[in-house]
PDB file of C-alpha atoms and ligand atoms in Angstrom:
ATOM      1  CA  UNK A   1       9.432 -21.762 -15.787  1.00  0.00           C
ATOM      2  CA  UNK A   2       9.398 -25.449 -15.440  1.00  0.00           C
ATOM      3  CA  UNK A   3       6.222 -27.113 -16.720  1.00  0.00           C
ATOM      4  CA  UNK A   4       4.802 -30.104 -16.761  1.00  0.00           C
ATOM      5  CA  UNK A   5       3.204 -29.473 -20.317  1.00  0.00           C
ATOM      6  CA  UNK A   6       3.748 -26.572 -22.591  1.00  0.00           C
ATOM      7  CA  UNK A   7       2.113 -23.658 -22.225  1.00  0.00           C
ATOM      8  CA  UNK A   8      -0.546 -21.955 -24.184  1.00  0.00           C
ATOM      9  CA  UNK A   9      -1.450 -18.619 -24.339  1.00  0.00           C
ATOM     10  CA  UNK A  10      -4.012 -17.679 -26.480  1.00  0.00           C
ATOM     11  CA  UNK A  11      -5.102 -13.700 -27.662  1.00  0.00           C
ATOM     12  CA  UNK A  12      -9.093 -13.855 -28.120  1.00  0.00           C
ATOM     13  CA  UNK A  13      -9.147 -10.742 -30.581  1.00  0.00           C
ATOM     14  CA  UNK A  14     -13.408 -10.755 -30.419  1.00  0.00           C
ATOM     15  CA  UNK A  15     -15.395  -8.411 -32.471  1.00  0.00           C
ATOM     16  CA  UNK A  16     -12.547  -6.143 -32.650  1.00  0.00           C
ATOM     17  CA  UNK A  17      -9.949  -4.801 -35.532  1.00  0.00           C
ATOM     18  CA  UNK A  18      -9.734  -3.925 -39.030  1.00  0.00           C
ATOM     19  CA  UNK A  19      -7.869  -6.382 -41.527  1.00  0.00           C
ATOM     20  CA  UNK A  20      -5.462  -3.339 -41.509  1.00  0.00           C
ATOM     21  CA  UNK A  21      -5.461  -3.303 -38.053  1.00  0.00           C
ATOM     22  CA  UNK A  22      -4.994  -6.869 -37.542  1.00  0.00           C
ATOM     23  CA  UNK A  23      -2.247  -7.310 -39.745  1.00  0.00           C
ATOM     24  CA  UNK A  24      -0.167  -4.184 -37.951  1.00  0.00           C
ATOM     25  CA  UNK A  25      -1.044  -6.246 -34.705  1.00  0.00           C
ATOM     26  CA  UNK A  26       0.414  -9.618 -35.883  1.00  0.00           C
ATOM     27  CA  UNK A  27       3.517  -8.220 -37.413  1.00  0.00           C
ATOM     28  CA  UNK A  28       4.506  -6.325 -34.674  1.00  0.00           C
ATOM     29  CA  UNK A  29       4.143  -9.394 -32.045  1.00  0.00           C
ATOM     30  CA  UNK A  30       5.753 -11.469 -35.219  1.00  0.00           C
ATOM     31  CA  UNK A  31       8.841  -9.271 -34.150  1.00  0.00           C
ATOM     32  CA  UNK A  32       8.287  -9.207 -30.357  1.00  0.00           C
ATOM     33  CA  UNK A  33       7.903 -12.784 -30.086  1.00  0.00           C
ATOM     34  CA  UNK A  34      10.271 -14.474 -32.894  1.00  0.00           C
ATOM     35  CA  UNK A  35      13.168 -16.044 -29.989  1.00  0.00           C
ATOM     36  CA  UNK A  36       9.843 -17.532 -27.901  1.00  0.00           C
ATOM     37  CA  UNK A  37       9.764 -21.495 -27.989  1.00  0.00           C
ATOM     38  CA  UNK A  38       8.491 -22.220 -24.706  1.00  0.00           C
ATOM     39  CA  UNK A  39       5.358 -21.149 -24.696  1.00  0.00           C
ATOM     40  CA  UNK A  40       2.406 -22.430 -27.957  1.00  0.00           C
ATOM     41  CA  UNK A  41       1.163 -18.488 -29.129  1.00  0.00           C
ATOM     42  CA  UNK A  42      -1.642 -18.122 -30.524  1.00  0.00           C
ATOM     43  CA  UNK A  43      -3.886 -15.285 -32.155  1.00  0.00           C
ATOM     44  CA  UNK A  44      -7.805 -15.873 -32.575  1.00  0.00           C
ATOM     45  CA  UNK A  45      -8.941 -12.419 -34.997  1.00  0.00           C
ATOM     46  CA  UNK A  46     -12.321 -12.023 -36.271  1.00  0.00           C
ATOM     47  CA  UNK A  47     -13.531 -14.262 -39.280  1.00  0.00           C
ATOM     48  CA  UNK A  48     -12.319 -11.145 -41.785  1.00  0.00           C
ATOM     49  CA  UNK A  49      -8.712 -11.180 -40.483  1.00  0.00           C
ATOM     50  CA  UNK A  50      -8.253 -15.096 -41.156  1.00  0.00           C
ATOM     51  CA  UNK A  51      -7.059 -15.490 -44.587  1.00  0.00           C
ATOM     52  CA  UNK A  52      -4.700 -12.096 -43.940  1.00  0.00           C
ATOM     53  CA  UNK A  53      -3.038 -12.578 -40.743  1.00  0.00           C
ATOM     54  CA  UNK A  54      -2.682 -16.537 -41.971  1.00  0.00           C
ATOM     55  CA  UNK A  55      -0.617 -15.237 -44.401  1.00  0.00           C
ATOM     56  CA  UNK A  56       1.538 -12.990 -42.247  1.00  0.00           C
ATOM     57  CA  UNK A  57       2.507 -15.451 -39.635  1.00  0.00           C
ATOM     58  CA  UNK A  58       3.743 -18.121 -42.277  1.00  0.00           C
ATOM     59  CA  UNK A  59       6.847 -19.536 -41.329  1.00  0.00           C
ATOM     60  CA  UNK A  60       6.540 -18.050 -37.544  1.00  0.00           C
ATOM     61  CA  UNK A  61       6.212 -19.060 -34.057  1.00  0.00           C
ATOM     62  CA  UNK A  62       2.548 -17.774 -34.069  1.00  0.00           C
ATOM     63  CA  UNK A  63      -0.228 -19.696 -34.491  1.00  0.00           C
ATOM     64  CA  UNK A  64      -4.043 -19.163 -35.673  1.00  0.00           C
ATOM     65  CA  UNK A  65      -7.223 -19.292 -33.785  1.00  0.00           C
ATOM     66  CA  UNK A  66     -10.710 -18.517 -34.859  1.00  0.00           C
ATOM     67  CA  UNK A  67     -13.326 -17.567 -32.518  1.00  0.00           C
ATOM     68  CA  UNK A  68     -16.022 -19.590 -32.979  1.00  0.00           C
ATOM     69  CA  UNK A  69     -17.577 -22.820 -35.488  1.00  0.00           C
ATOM     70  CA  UNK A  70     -20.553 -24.149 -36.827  1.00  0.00           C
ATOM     71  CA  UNK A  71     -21.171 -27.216 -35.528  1.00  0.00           C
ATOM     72  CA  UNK A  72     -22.178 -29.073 -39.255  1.00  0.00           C
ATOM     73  CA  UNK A  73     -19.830 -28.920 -42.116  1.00  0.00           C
ATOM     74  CA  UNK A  74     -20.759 -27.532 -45.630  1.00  0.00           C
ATOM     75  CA  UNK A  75     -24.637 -27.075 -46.101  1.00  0.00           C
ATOM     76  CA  UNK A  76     -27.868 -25.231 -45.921  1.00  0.00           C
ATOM     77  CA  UNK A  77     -26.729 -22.933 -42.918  1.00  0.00           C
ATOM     78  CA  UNK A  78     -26.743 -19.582 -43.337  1.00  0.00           C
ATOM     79  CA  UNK A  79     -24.001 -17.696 -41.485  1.00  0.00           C
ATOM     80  CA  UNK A  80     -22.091 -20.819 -40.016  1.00  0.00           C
ATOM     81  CA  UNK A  81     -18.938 -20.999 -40.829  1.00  0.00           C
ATOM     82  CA  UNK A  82     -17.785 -24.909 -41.766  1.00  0.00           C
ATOM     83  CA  UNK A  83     -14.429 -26.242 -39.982  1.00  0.00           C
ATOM     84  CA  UNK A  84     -13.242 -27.083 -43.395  1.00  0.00           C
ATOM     85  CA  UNK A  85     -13.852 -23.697 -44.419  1.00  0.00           C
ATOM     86  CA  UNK A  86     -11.016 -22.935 -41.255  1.00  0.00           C
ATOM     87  CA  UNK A  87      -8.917 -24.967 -42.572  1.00  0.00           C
ATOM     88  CA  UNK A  88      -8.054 -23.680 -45.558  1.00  0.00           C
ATOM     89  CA  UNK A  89      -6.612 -20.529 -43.844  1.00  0.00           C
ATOM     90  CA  UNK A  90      -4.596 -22.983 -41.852  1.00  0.00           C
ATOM     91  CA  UNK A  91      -6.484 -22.174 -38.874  1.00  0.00           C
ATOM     92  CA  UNK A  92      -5.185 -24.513 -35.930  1.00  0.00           C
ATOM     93  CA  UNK A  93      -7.411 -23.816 -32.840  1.00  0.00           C
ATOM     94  CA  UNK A  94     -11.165 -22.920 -32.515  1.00  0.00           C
ATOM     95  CA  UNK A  95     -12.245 -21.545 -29.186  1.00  0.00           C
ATOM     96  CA  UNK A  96     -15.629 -22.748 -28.435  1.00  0.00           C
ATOM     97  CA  UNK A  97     -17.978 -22.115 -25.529  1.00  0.00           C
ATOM     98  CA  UNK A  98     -16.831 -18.932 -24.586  1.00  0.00           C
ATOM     99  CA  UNK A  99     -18.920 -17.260 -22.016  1.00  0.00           C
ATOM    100  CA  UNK A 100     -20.046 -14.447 -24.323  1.00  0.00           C
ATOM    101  CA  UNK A 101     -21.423 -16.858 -26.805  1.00  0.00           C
ATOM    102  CA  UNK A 102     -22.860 -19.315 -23.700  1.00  0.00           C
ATOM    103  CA  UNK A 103     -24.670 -15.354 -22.944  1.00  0.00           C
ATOM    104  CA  UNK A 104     -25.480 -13.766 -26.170  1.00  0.00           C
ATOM    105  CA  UNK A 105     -25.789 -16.534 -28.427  1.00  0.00           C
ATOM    106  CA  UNK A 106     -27.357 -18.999 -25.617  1.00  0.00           C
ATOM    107  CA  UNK A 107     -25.221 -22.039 -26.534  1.00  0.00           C
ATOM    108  CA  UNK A 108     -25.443 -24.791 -24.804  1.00  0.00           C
ATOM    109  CA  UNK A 109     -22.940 -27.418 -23.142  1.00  0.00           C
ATOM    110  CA  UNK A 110     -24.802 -30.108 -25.799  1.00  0.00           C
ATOM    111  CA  UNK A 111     -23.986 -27.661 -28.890  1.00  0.00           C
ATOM    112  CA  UNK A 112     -20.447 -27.545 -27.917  1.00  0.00           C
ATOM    113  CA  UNK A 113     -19.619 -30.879 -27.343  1.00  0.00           C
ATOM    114  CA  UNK A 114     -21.158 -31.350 -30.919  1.00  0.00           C
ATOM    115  CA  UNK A 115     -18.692 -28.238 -31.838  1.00  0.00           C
ATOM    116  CA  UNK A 116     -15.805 -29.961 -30.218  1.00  0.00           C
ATOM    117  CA  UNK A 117     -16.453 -33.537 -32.127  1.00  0.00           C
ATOM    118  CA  UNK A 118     -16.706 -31.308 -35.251  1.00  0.00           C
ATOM    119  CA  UNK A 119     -13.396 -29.561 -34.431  1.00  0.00           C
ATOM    120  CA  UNK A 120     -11.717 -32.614 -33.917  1.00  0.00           C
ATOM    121  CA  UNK A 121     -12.879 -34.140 -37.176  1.00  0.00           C
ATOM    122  CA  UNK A 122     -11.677 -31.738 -39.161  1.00  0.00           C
ATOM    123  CA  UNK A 123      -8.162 -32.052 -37.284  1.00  0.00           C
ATOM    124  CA  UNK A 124      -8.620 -28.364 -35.678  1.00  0.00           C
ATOM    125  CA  UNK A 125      -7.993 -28.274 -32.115  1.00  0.00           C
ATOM    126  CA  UNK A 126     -10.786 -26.895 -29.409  1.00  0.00           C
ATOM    127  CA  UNK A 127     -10.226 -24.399 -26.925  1.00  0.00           C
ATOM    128  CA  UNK A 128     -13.814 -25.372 -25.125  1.00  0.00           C
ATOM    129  CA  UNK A 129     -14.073 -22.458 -22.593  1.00  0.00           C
ATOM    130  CA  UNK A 130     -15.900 -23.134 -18.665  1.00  0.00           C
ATOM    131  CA  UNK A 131     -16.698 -20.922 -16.147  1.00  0.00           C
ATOM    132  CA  UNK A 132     -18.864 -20.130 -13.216  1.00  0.00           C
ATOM    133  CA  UNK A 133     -20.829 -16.378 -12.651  1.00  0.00           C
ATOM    134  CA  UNK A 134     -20.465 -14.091 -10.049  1.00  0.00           C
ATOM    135  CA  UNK A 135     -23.854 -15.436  -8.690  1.00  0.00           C
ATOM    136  CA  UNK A 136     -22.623 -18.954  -8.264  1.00  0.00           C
ATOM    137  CA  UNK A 137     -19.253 -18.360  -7.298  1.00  0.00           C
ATOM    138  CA  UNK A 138     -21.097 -16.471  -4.147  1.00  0.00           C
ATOM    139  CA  UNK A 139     -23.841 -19.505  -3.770  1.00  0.00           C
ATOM    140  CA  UNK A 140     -20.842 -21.731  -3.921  1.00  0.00           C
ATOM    141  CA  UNK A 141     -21.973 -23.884  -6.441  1.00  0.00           C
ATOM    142  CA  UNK A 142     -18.726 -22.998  -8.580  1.00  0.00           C
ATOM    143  CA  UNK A 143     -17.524 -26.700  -8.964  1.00  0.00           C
ATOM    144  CA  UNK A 144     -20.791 -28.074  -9.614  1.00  0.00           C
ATOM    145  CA  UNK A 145     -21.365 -25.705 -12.018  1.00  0.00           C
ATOM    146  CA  UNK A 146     -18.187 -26.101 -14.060  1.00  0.00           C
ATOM    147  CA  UNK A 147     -18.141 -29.850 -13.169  1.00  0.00           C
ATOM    148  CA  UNK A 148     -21.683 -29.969 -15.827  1.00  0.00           C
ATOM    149  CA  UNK A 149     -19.906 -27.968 -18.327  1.00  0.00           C
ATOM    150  CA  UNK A 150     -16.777 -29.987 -18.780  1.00  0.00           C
ATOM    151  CA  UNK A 151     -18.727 -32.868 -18.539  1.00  0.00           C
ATOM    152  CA  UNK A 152     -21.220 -31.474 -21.524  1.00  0.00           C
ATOM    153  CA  UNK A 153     -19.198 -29.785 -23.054  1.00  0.00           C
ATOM    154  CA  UNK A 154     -17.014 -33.205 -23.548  1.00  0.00           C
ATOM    155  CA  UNK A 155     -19.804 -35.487 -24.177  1.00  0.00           C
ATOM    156  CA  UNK A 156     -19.235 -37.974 -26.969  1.00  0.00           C
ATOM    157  CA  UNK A 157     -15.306 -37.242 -27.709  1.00  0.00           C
ATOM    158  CA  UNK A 158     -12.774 -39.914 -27.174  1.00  0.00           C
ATOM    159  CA  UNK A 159     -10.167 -39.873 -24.832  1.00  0.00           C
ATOM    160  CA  UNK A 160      -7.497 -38.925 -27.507  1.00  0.00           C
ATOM    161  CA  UNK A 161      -9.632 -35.853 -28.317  1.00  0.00           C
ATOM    162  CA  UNK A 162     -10.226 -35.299 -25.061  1.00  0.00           C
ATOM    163  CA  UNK A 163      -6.299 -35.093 -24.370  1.00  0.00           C
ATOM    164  CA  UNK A 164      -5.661 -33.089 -27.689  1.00  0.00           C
ATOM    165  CA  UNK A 165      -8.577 -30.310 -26.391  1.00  0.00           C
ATOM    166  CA  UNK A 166      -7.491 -26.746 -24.502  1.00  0.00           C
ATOM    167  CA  UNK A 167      -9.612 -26.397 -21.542  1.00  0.00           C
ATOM    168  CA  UNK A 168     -10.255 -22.318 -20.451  1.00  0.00           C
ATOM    169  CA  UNK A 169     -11.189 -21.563 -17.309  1.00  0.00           C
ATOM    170  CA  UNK A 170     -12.460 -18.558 -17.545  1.00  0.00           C
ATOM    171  CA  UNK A 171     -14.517 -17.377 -14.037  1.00  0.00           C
ATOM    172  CA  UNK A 172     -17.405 -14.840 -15.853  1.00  0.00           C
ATOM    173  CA  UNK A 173     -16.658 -11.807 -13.107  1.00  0.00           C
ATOM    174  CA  UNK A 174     -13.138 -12.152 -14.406  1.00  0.00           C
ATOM    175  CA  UNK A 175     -13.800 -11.730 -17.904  1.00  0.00           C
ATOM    176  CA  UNK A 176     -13.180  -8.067 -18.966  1.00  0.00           C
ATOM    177  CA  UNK A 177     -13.792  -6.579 -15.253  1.00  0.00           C
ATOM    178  CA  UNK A 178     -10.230  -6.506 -14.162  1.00  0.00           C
ATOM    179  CA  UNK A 179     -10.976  -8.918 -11.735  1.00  0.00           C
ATOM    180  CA  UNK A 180      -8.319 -11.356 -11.744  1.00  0.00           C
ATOM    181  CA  UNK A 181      -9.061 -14.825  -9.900  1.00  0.00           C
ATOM    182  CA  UNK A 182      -6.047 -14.850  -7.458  1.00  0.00           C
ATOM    183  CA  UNK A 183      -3.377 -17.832  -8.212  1.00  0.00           C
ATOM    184  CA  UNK A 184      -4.641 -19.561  -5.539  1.00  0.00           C
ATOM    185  CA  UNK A 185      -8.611 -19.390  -6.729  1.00  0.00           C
ATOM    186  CA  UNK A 186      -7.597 -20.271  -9.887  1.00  0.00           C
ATOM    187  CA  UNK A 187      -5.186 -23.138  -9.207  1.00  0.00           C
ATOM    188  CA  UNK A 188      -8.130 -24.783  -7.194  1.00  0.00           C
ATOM    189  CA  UNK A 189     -10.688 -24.621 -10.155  1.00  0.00           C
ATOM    190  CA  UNK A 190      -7.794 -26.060 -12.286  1.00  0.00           C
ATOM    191  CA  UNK A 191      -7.386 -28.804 -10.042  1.00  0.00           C
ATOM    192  CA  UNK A 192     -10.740 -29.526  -9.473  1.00  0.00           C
ATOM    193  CA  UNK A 193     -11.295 -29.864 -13.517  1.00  0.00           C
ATOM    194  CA  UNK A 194      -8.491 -31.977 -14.081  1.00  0.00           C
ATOM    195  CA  UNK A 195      -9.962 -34.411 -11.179  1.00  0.00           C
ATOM    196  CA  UNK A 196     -12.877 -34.397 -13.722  1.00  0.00           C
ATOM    197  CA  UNK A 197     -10.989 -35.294 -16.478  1.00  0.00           C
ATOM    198  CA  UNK A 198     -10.005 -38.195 -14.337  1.00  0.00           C
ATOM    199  CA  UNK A 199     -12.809 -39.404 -13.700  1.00  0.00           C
ATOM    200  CA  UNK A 200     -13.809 -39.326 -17.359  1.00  0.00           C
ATOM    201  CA  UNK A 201     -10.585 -41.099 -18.879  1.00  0.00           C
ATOM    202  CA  UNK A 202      -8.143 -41.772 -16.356  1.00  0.00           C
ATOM    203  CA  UNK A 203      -4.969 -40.400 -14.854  1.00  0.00           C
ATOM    204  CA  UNK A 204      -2.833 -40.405 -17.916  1.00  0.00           C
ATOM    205  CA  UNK A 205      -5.187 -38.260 -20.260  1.00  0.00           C
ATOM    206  CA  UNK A 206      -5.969 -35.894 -17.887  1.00  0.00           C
ATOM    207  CA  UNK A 207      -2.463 -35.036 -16.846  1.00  0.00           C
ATOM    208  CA  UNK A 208      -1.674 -34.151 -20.729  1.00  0.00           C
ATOM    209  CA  UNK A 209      -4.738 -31.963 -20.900  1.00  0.00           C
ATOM    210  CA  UNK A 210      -3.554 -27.636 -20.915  1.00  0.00           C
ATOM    211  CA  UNK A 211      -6.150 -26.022 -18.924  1.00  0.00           C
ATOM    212  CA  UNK A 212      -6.097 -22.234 -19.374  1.00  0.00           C
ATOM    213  CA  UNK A 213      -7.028 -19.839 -17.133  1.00  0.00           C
ATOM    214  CA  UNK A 214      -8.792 -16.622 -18.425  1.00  0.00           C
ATOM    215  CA  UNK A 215     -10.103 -13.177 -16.873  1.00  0.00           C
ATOM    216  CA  UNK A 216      -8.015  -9.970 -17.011  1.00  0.00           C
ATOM    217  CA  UNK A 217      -4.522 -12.097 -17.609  1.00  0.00           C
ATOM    218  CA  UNK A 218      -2.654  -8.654 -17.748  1.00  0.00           C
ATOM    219  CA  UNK A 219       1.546  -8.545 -17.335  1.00  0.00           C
ATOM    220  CA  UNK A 220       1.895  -8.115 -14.228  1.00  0.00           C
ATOM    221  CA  UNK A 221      -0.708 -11.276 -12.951  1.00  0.00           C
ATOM    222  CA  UNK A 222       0.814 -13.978 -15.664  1.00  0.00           C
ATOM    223  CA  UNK A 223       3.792 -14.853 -14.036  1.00  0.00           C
ATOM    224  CA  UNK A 224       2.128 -15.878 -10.613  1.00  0.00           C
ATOM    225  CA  UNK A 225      -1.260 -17.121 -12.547  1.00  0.00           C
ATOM    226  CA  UNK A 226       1.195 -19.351 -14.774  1.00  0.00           C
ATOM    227  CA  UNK A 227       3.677 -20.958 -11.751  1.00  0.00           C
ATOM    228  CA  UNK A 228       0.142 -22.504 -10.691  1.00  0.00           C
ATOM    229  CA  UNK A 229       0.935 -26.500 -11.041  1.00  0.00           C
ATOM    230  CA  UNK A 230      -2.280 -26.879 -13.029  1.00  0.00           C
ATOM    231  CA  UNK A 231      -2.195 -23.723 -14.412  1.00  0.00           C
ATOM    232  CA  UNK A 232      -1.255 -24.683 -18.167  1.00  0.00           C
ATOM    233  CA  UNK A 233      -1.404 -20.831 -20.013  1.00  0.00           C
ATOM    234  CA  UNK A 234      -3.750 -18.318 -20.461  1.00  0.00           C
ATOM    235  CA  UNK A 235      -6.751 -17.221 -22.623  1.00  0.00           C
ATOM    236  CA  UNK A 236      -6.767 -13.597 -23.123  1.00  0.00           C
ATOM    237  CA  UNK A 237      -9.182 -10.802 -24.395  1.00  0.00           C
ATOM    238  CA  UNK A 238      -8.486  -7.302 -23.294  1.00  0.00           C
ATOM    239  CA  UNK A 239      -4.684  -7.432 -22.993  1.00  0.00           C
ATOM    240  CA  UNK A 240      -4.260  -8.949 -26.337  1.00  0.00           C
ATOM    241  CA  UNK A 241      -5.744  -6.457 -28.531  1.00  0.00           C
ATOM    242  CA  UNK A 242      -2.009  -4.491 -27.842  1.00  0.00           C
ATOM    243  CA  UNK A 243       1.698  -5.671 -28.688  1.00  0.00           C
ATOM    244  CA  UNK A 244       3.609  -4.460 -25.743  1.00  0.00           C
ATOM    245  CA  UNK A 245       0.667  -6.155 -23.090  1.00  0.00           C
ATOM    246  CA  UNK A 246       0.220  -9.575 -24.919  1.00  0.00           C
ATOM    247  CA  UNK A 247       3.726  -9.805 -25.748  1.00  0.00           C
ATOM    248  CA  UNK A 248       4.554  -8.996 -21.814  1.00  0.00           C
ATOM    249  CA  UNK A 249       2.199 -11.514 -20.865  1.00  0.00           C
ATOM    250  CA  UNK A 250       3.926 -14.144 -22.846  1.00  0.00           C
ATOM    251  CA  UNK A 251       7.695 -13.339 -21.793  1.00  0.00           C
ATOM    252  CA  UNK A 252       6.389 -13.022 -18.158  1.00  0.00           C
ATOM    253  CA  UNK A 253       5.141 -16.670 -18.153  1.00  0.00           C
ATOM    254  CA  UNK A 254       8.198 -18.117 -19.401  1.00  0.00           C
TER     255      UNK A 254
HETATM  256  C1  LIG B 301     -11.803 -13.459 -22.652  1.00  0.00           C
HETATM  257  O1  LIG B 301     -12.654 -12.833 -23.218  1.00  0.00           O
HETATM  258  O2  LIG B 301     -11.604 -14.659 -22.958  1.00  0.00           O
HETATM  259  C2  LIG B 301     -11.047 -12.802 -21.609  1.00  0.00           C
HETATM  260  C3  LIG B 301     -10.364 -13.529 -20.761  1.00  0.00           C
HETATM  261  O3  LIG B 301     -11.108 -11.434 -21.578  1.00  0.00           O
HETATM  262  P1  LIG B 301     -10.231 -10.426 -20.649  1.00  0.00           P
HETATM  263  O4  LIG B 301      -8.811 -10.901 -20.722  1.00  0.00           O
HETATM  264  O5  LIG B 301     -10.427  -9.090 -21.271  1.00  0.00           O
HETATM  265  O6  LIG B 301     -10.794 -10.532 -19.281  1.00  0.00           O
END
């Protein structure tokens, strides 16, 4: 597939696998996925998994994701987890924002811009997820809505971070439901964000930014999902927790 930038596709692991477990996972996509160049792969396990599956995808095409950040460095904070402290397991991306955490954890488009600055100071790249509900997509309010959380969620970073960050679109009623935003829904939200990103820093910085799109990718909706024009890879939870799907997913986008 011919792309304007290279794709993405990202396996969000959440609260789910063993260290055993994880490390079966990664070798077997190590094999499935050893001839792919096209497409950036990346694996986001739990915290426990890190230093492990860090180890087992040295010198491979797969890179490593965590899940989530603290938004200081080293300190007084109990249970954060310091980007420096990613680092050392040669941890690459961070997603941040995801809607789970915007849910559960109640974080806000101000604590994830902070996230995203502290990401990008520690030379770790954000995946800084958006997304409208179910309730606003029907009240129409979806651009609005995701309008005010790239624009918080960006706050305060440069344009050069702003170009080096992964955008995830990721509709809520998609996430986990098997309700897949068609091509078409999806390739207008992408749009619509990247005509935000204009606004913010201009033409040239917006085109570089990968925007991926995320809600029940499965193999047989990432082809169509990924010939989208603004559609820049995927973010994926369900479907990535098993070789034969995620690997699947990535062949059919290339
Ligand atoms: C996600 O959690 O980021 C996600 C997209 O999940 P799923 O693929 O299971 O919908």
């Amino acid at each position: 597939m011919d792309k304007e930038r290279k794709l993405i596709i990202a396996g969000n692991w959440k609260c789910n696998k063993t260290v055993a477990e994880s490390l079966a996972l990664v070798a077997d996509l190590r094999r499935e996925l050893a001839a792919v160049k096209e497409v950036d792969v990346v694996v986001c396990p739990a915290f426990t998994a890190l230093e492990s599956v860090s180890k087992a995808i040295l010198d491979s095409n797969i890179r490593l994701g965590a899940q989530n950040m603290g938004d200081n460095g080293y300190g007084a904070f109990t249970g954060e987890i310091a980007p420096g402290m990613l680092k050392e397991f040669s941890v690459g991306y961070v997603i941040l924002g995801h809607s789970e955490r915007r849910q559960f954890q109640k974080e806000s488009d101000a604590l994830i811009a902070r996230k995203a600055a502290a990401a990008h100071g520690a030379n770790l790249i954000p995946i800084v997820c958006v997304g409208e509900t179910l309730a606003e997509r029907e009240a129409g309010i979806t651009n609005p809505v995701v309008e005010t959380q790239i624009k918080g969620s960006l706050a305060g970073l440069s344009a050069e971070q702003v170009e080096r960050t992964v955008i995830a679109y990721e509709p809520v009623w998609a996430i986990g439901t098997g309700k897949t935003a068609t091509s078409a829904q999806a390739q207008e939200v992408h749009a619509f964000i990247r005509g935000v990103l204009v606004g913010l820093h201009g033409d040239a910085v917006a085109r570089r930014v990968r925007i991926q799109y995320g809600g029940s990718v499965k193999p047989n909706n990432a082809r169509e999902l990924m010939s989208q024009p603004d559609v820049d890879g995927a973010l994926v939870g369900g479907a990535s927790l098993e070789v034969r799907s995620f690997a699947d997913i990535v062949k059919n986008s290339i």
